[in-house]
Short mmCIF file of C-alpha atoms in Angstrom, two decimals:
data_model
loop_
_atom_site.label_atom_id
_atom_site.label_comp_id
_atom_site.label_asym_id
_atom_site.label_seq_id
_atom_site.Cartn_x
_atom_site.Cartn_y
_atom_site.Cartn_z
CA UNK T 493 18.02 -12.21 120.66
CA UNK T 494 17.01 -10.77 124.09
CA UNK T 495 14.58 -9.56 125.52
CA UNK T 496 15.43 -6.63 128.12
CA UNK T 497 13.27 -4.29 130.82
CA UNK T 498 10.54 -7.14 131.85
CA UNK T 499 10.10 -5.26 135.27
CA UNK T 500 8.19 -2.19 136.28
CA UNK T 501 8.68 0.76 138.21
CA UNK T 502 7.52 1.31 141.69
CA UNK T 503 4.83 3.38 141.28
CA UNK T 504 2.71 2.65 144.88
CA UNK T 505 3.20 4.38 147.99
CA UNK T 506 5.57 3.81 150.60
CA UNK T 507 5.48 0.16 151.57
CA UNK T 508 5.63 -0.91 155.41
CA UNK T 509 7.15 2.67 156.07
CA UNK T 510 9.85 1.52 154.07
CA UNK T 511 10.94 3.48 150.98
CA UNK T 512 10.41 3.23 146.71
CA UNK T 513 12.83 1.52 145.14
CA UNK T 514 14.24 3.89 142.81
CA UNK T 515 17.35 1.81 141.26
CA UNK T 516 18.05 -0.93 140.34
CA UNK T 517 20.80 -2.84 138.78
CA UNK T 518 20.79 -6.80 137.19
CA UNK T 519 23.32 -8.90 135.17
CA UNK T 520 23.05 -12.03 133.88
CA UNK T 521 25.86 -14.20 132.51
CA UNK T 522 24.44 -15.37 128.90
CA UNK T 523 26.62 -17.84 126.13
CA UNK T 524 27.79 -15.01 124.39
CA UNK T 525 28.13 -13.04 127.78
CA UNK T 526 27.10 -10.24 130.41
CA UNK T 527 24.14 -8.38 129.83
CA UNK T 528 23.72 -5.74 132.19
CA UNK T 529 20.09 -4.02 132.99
CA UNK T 530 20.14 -0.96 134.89
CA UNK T 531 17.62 1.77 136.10
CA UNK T 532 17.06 5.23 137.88
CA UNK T 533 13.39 6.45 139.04
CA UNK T 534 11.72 9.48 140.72
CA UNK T 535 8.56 9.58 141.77
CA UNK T 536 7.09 6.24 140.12
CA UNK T 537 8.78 7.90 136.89
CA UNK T 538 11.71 6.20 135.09
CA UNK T 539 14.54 8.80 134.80
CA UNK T 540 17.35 6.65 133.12
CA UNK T 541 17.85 3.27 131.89
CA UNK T 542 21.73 2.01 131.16
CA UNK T 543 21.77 -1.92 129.19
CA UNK T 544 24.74 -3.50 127.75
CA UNK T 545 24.51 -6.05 125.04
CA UNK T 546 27.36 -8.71 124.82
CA UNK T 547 28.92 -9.01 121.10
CA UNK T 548 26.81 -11.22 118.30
CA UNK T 549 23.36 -10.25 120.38
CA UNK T 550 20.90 -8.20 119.57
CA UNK T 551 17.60 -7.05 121.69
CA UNK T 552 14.42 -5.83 122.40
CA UNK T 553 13.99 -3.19 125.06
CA UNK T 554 10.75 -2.04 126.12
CA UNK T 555 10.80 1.00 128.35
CA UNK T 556 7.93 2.03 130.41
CA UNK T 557 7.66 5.73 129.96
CA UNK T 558 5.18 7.98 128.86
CA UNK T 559 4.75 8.96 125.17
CA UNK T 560 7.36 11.46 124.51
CA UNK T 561 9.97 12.74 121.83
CA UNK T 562 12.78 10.21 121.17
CA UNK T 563 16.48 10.88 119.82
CA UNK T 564 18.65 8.73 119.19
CA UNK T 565 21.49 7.17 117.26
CA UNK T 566 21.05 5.50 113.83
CA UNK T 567 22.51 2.20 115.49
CA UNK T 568 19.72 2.48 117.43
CA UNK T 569 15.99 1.54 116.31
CA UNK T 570 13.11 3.48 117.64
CA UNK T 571 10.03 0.79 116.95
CA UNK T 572 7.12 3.39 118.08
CA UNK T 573 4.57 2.76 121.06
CA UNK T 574 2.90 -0.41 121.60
CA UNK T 575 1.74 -2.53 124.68
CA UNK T 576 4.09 -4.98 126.59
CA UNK T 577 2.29 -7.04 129.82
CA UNK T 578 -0.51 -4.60 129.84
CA UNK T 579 1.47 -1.19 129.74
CA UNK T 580 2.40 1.19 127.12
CA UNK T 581 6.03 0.90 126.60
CA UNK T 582 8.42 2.68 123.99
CA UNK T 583 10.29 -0.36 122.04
CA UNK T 584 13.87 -0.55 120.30
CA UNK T 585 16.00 -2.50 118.52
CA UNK T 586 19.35 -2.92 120.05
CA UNK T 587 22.51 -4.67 118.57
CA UNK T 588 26.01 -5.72 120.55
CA UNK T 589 27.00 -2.41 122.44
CA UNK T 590 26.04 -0.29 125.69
CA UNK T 591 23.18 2.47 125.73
CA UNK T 592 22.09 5.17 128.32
CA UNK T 593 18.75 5.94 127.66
CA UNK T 594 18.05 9.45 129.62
CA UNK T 595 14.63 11.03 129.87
CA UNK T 596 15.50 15.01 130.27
CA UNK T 597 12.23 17.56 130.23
CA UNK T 598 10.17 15.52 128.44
CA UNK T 599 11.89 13.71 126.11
CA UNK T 600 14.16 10.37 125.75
CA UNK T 601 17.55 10.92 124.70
CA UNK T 602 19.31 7.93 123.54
CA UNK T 603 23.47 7.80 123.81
CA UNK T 604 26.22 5.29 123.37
CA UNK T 605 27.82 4.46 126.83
CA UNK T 606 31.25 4.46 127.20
CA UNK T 607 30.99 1.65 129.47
CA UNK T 608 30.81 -1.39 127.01
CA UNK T 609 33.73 -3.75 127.30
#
């Protein structure tokens, strides 16, 4: 099992006139293969999140967003809200595939990604 999302957003201000980071993308090569970690963010807010999970692996993906309405796919499992490192986080249960995980007026839409190899 993994674990995914064990970073935050930026959410301070503008840092030595420099500014937010609002993406960011990770891999890491694991024994059963590339898992991929990927995020968009306005305004201290997370907008999208995009994971791939190599075959035999399953996760758990916290996501840092606000309580709101969540759809997704019955592959998918939507655990509720609960507190990761101090910060209220949605949580799933992910098995082998890739996910987009879009937040669109309000709510969390979960889809299968095309991208998955």
């Amino acid at each position: 099992m993994v674990l995914l999302w064990n970073g935050c957003i930026d959410k301070g201000a503008e840092y030595n006139e420099e500014e937010r980071i609002n993406h960011v993308r990770g891999k890491y090569e694991s024994y059963y293969g590339t898992i991929i970690s990927e995020w968009t963010a306005d305004n201290g807010k997370m907008c999208s999140y995009h994971t791939e999970i190599p075959a035999n692996t399953s996760a758990i993906l916290y996501l840092p967003v606000e309580e709101m309405e969540v759809s997704c796919p019955d592959v998918v499992k939507f655990m509720g809200i609960t507190k990761h490192k101090r910060e209220t986080v949605l949580q799933f249960n992910l098995v082998s595939g890739a996910y987009d995980f879009i937040v669109i007026d309000g709510s969390l839409k979960v889809v299968i990604s095309d991208d998955y190899n």
